Short mmCIF file of C-alpha atoms in Angstrom, two decimals:
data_model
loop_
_atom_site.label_atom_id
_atom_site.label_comp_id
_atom_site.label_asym_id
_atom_site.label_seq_id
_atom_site.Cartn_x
_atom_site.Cartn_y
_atom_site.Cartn_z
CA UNK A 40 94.94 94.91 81.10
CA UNK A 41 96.03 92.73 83.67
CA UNK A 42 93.85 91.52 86.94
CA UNK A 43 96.43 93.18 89.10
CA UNK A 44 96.37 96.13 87.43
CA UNK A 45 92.59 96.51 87.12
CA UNK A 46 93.46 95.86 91.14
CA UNK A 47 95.74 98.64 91.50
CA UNK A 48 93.61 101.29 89.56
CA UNK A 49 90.06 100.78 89.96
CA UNK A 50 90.09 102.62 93.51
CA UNK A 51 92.15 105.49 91.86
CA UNK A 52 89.65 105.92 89.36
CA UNK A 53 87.24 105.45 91.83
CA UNK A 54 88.25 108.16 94.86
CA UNK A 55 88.97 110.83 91.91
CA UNK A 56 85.75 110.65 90.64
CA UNK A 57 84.32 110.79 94.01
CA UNK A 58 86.60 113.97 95.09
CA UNK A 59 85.78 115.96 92.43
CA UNK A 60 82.17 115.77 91.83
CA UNK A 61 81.75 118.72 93.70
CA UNK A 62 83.08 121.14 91.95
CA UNK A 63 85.31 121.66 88.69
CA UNK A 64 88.91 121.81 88.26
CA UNK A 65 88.14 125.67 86.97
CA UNK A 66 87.46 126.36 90.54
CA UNK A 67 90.50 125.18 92.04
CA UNK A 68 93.38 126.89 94.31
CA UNK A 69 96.91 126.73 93.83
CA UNK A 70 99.20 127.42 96.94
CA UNK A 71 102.84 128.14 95.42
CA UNK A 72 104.99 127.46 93.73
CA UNK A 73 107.43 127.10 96.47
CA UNK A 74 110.85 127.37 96.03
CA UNK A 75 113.37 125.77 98.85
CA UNK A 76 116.47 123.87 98.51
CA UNK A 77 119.71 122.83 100.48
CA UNK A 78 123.47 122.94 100.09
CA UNK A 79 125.91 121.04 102.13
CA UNK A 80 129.77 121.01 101.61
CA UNK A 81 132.44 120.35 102.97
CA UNK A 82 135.77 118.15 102.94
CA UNK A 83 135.89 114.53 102.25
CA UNK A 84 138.80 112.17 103.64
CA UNK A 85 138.67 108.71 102.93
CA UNK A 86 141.24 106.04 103.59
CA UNK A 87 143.58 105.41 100.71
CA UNK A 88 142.18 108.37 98.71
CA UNK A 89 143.02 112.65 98.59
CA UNK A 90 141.90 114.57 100.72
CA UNK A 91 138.84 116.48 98.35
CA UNK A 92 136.23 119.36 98.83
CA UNK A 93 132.97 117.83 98.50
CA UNK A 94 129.26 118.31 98.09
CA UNK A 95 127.52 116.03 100.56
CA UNK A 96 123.90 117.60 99.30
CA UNK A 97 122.61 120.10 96.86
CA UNK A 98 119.05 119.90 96.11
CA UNK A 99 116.73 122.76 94.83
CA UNK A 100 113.27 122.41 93.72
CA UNK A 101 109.79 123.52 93.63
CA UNK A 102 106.16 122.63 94.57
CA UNK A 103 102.77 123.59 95.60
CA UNK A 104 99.13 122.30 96.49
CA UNK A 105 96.26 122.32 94.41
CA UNK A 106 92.96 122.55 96.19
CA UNK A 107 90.45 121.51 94.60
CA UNK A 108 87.59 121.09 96.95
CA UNK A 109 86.71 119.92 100.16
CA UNK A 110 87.46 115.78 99.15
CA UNK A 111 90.50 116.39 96.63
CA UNK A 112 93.65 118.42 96.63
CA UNK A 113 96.63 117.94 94.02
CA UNK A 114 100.31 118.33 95.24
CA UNK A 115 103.30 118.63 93.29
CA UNK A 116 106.75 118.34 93.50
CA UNK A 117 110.06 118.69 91.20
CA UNK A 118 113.57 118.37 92.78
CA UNK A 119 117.22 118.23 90.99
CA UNK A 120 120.07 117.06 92.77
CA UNK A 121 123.60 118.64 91.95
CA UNK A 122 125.99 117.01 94.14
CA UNK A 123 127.06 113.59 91.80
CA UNK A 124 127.88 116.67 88.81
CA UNK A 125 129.90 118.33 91.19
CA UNK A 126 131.55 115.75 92.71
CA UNK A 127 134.58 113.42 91.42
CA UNK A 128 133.11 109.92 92.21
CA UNK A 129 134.61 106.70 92.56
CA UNK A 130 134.48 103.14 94.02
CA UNK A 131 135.80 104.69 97.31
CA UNK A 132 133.17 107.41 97.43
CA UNK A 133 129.23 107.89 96.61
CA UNK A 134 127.21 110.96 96.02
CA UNK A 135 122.92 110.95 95.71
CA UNK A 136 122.15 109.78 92.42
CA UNK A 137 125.59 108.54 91.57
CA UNK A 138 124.38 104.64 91.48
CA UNK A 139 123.04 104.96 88.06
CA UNK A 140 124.44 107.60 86.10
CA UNK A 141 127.85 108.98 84.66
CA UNK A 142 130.19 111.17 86.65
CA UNK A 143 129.02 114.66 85.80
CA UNK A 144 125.17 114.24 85.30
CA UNK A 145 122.24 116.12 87.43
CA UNK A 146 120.37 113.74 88.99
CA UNK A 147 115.93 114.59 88.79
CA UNK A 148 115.53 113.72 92.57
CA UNK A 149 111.97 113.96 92.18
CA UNK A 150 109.38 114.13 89.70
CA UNK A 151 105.78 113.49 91.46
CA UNK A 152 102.52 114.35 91.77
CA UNK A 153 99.94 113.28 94.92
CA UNK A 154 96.49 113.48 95.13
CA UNK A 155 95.37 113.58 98.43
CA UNK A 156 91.55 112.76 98.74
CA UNK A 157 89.42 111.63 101.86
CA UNK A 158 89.55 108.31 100.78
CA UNK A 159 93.68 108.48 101.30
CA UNK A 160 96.79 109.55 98.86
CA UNK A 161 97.68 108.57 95.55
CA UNK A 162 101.03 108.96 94.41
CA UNK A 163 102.00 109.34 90.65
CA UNK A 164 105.80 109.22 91.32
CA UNK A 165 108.20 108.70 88.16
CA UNK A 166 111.23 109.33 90.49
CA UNK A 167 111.07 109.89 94.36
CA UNK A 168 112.70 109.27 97.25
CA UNK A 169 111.68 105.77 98.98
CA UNK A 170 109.58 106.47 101.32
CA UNK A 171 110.10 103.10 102.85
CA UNK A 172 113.59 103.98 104.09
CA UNK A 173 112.27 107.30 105.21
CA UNK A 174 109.61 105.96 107.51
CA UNK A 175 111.58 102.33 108.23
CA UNK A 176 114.94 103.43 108.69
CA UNK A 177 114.36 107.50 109.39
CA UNK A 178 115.73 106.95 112.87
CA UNK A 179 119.60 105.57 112.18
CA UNK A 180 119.72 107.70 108.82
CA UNK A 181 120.66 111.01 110.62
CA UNK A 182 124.51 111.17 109.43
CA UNK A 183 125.85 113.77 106.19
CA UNK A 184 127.97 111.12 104.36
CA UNK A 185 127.52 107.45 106.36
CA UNK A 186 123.50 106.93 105.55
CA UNK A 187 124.07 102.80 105.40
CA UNK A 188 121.52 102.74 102.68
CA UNK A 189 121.89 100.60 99.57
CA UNK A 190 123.18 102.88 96.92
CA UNK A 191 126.21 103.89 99.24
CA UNK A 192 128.35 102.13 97.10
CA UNK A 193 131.22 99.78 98.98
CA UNK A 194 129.94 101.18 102.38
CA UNK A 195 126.50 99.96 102.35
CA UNK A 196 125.02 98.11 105.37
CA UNK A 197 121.50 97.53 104.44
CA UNK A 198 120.11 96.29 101.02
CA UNK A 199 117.17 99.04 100.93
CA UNK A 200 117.84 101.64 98.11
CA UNK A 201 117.10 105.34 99.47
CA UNK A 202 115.83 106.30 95.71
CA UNK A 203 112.69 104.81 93.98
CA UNK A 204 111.82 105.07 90.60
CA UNK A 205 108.74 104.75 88.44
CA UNK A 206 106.35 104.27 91.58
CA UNK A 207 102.45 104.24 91.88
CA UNK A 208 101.50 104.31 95.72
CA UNK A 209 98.44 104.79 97.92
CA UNK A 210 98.47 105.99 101.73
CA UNK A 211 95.59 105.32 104.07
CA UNK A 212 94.29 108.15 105.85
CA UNK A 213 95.68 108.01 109.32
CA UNK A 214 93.94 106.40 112.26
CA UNK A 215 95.47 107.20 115.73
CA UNK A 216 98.54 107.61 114.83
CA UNK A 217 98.73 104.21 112.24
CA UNK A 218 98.98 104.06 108.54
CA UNK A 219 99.58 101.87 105.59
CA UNK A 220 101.11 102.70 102.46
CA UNK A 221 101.13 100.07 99.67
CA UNK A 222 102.91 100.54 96.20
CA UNK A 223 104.09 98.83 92.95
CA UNK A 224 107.44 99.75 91.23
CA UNK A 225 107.86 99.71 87.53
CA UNK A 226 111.72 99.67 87.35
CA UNK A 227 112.28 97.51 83.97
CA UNK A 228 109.93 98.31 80.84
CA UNK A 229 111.99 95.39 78.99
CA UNK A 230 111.12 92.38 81.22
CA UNK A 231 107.49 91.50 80.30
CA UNK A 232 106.51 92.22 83.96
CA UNK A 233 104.62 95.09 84.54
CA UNK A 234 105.36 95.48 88.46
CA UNK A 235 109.04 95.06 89.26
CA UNK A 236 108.97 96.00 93.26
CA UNK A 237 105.24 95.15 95.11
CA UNK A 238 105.66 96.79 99.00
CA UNK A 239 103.69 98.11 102.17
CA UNK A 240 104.16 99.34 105.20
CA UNK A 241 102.12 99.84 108.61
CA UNK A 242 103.71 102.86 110.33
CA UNK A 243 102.70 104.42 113.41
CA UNK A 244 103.67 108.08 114.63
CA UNK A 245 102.20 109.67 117.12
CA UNK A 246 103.85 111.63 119.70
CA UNK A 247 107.71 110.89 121.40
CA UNK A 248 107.02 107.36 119.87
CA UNK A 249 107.76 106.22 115.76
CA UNK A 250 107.94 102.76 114.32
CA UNK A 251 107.06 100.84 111.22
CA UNK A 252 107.10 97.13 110.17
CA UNK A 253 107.44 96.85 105.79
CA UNK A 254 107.64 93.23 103.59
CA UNK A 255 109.13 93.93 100.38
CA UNK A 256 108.98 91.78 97.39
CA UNK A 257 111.67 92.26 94.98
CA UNK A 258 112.37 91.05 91.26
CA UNK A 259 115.51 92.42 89.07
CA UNK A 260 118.17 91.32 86.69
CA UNK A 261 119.90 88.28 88.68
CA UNK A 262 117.48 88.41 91.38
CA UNK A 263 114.15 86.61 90.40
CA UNK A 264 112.10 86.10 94.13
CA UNK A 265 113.85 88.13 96.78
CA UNK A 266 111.95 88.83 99.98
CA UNK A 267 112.90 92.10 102.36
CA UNK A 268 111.41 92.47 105.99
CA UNK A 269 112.30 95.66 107.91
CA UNK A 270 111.47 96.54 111.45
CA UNK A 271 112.41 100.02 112.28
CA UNK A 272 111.62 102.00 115.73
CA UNK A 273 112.13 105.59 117.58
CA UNK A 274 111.53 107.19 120.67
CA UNK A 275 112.37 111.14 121.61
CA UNK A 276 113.25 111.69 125.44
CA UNK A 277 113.04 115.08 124.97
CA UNK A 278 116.93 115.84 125.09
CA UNK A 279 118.05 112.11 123.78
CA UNK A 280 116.70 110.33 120.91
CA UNK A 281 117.05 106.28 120.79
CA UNK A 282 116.04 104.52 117.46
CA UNK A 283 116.85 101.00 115.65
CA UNK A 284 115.80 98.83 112.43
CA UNK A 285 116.45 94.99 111.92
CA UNK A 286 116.36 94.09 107.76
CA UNK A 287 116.03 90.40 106.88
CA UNK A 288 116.60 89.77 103.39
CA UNK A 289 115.67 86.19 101.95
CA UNK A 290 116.49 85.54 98.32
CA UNK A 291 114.42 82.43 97.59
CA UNK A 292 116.56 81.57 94.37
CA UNK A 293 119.73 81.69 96.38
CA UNK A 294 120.51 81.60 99.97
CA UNK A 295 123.95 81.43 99.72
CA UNK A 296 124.41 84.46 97.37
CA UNK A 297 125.12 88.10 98.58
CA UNK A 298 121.63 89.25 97.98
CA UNK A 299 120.17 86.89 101.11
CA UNK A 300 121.38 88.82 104.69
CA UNK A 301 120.58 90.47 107.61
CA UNK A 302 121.20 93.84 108.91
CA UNK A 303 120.16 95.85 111.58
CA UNK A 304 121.41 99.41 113.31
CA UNK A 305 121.16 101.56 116.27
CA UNK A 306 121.28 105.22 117.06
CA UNK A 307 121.21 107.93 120.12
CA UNK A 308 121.48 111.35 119.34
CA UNK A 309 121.35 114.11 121.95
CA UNK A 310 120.49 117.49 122.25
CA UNK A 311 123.59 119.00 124.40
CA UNK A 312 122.43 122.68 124.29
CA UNK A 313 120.37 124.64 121.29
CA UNK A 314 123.61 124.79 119.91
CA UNK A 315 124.92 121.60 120.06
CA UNK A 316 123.70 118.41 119.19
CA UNK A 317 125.42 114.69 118.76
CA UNK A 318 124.60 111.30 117.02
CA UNK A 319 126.14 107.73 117.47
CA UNK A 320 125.66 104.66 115.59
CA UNK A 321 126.16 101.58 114.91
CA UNK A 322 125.05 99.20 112.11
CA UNK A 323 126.01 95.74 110.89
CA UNK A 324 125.49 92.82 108.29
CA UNK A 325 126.28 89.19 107.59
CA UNK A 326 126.37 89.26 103.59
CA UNK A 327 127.99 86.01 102.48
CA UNK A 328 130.92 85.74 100.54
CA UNK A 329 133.20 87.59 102.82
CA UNK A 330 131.06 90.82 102.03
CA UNK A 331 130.16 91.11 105.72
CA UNK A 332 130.69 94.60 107.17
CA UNK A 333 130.23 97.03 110.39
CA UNK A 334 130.32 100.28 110.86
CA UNK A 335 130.45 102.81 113.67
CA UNK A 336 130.10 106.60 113.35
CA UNK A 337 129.57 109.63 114.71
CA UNK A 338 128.53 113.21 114.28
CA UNK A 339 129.05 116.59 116.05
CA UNK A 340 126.94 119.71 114.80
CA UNK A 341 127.19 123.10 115.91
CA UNK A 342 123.34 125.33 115.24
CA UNK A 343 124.03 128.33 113.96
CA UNK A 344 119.87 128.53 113.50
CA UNK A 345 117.54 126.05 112.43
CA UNK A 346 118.38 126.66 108.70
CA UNK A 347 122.24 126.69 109.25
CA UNK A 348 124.59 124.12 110.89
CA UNK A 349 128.50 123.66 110.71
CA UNK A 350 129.25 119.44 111.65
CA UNK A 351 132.13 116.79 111.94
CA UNK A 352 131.92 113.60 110.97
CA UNK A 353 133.80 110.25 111.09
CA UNK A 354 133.26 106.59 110.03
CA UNK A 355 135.26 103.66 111.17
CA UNK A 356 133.93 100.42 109.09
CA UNK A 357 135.36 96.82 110.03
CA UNK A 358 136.26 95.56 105.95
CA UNK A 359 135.41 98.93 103.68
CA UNK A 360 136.92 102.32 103.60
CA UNK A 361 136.92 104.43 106.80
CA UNK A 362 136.26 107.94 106.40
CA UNK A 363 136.03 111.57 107.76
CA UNK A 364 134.40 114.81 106.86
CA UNK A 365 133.40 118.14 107.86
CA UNK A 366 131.45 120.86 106.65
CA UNK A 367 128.57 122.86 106.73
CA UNK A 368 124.92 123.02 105.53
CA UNK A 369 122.66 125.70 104.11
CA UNK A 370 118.81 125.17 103.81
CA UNK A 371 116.60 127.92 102.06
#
């Protein structure tokens, strides 16, 4: 065993055995399952391409808690994502999940389990959603079909994927609002390195006021030392919302390749009515090669109730595929 893993899993080891030397696992409480999902569909025009009915999200899945005492309590959670088997992908269009599978396939959204202790949270994550871009870039990811992430295919802005794989994290407890999560990514068995991805994050939340500052440390097939920095802030008015993110990636191997960028995006949404809400934003990068690329959208939803909204949708991007849809969305 490594040094860096004896590192990484020495505190595990050590808060677990900690938590539950109170009382046995025979004693525990289990709070669910839960079942809850979400369906949203619509139409999907993009330049150059038909006009096609299209499943922006379908997710459905179940968890629960397990308390097992005072100092330790075991959550679970198992989601499956339908859209990319619905769908008819191609280069012009993306769908969750589509980035590394064949046209057709479910996609397992998530697959984790997190043990929450006093000492903070452990995550046990085979596949998950990246919690990085949910806490970094949370506040200009608030669009059905123009999310700027880096598995949007031809229309991505920023080089942060939205899905994580293979993932063992741990979460501070929160202080005043502040909290750091660290974690290690195992994304290639085959490379004779056990930790792919090494990340962490300081995030704050507390109140009308978000932000988060995360370094990144990235090693893949054709990318040996890249380096991501993301700066990512909110604040809620009350009726308006503002929020940003600057992204600053430095591939040390090559600077002049397309990996080695900056990005950064901004976003006010509005609260017209409890009806009516809007959303505005722009993004941008300077990938080299002639991939650099802007975007500006925008978003109209009508509240039928907070489970149930009907929206429009439309995309104007400076060198990709501009776009427009429309539909409607269905949690339970």
């Amino acid at each position: 065993m490594t040094m860096l893993k004896r590192l990484t899993l020495t505190p595990l080891a050590f808060a677990l055995a900690a938590a539950v030397s109170a009382q046995t696992l025979a004693e525990s409480r289990h709070n669910g399952p839960t079942f809850s999902g979400n369906v949203t569909g619509g139409v999907l025009d993009v330049r150059d391409r038909d006009l096609d009915l299209w499943t922006f999200k379908a997710e459905a899945g179940l968890g629960g808690v397990y308390t097992v005492n005072d100092g330790l309590r075991i959550r679970y959670d198992l989601v499956a994502d339908f859209a990319n088997a619905i769908n008819s992908v191609d280069e012009q269009t993306w769908t969750p999940g589509a980035h590394r599978q064949d046209d057709g396939e479910i996609y397992l959204r998530t697959a984790r389990v997190l043990l929450m202790t006093d000492y903070g949270t452990f995550g046990l994550q085979p596949r998950v959603p990246s919690g990085f871009w949910g806490q970094i870039y949370r506040n200009v990811d608030v669009f059905e079909y123009n999310r700027f992430h880096g598995q949007t295919g031809q229309n991505a802005i920023f080089g942060q994927a939205e899905q994580a794989s293979d993932v063992l994290s741990y979460g501070t407890p929160r202080f005043g609002g502040f909290q750091f999560i660290g974690a290690v990514l195992t994304t290639n068995a085959q490379n004779d390195q056990d930790f792919d991805v090494v990340t962490g994050r300081l995030v704050y939340d507390q109140g009308p006021l978000n932000f988060g500052l995360g370094h990144t440390q990235v090693r893949r097939p054709g990318i040996d030392n890249l380096h991501r920095t993301s700066f990512g802030f909110g604040y809620d008015f009350g009726m308006v919302q503002l929020g940003g993110v600057y992204e600053h990636n430095d591939d040390r191997e090559d600077s002049s390749g397309a990996a080695d960028f900056d990005a950064w995006g901004v976003n006010v949404s509005a609260n017209l009515s409890d009806a009516w809400s809007v959303s505005i934003g722009y993004a941008e990068n300077d990938r080299n090669l002639d991939l650099d690329n802007d975007v500006l959208v925008g978003i109209v939803r009508h509240h039928f109730n907070q489970d149930v909204y009907a929206f429009l949708e439309a995309g104007r991007y400076d060198n990709t595929d501009n776009n427009v849809a429309a539909g409607i969305s269905v949690s339970f």
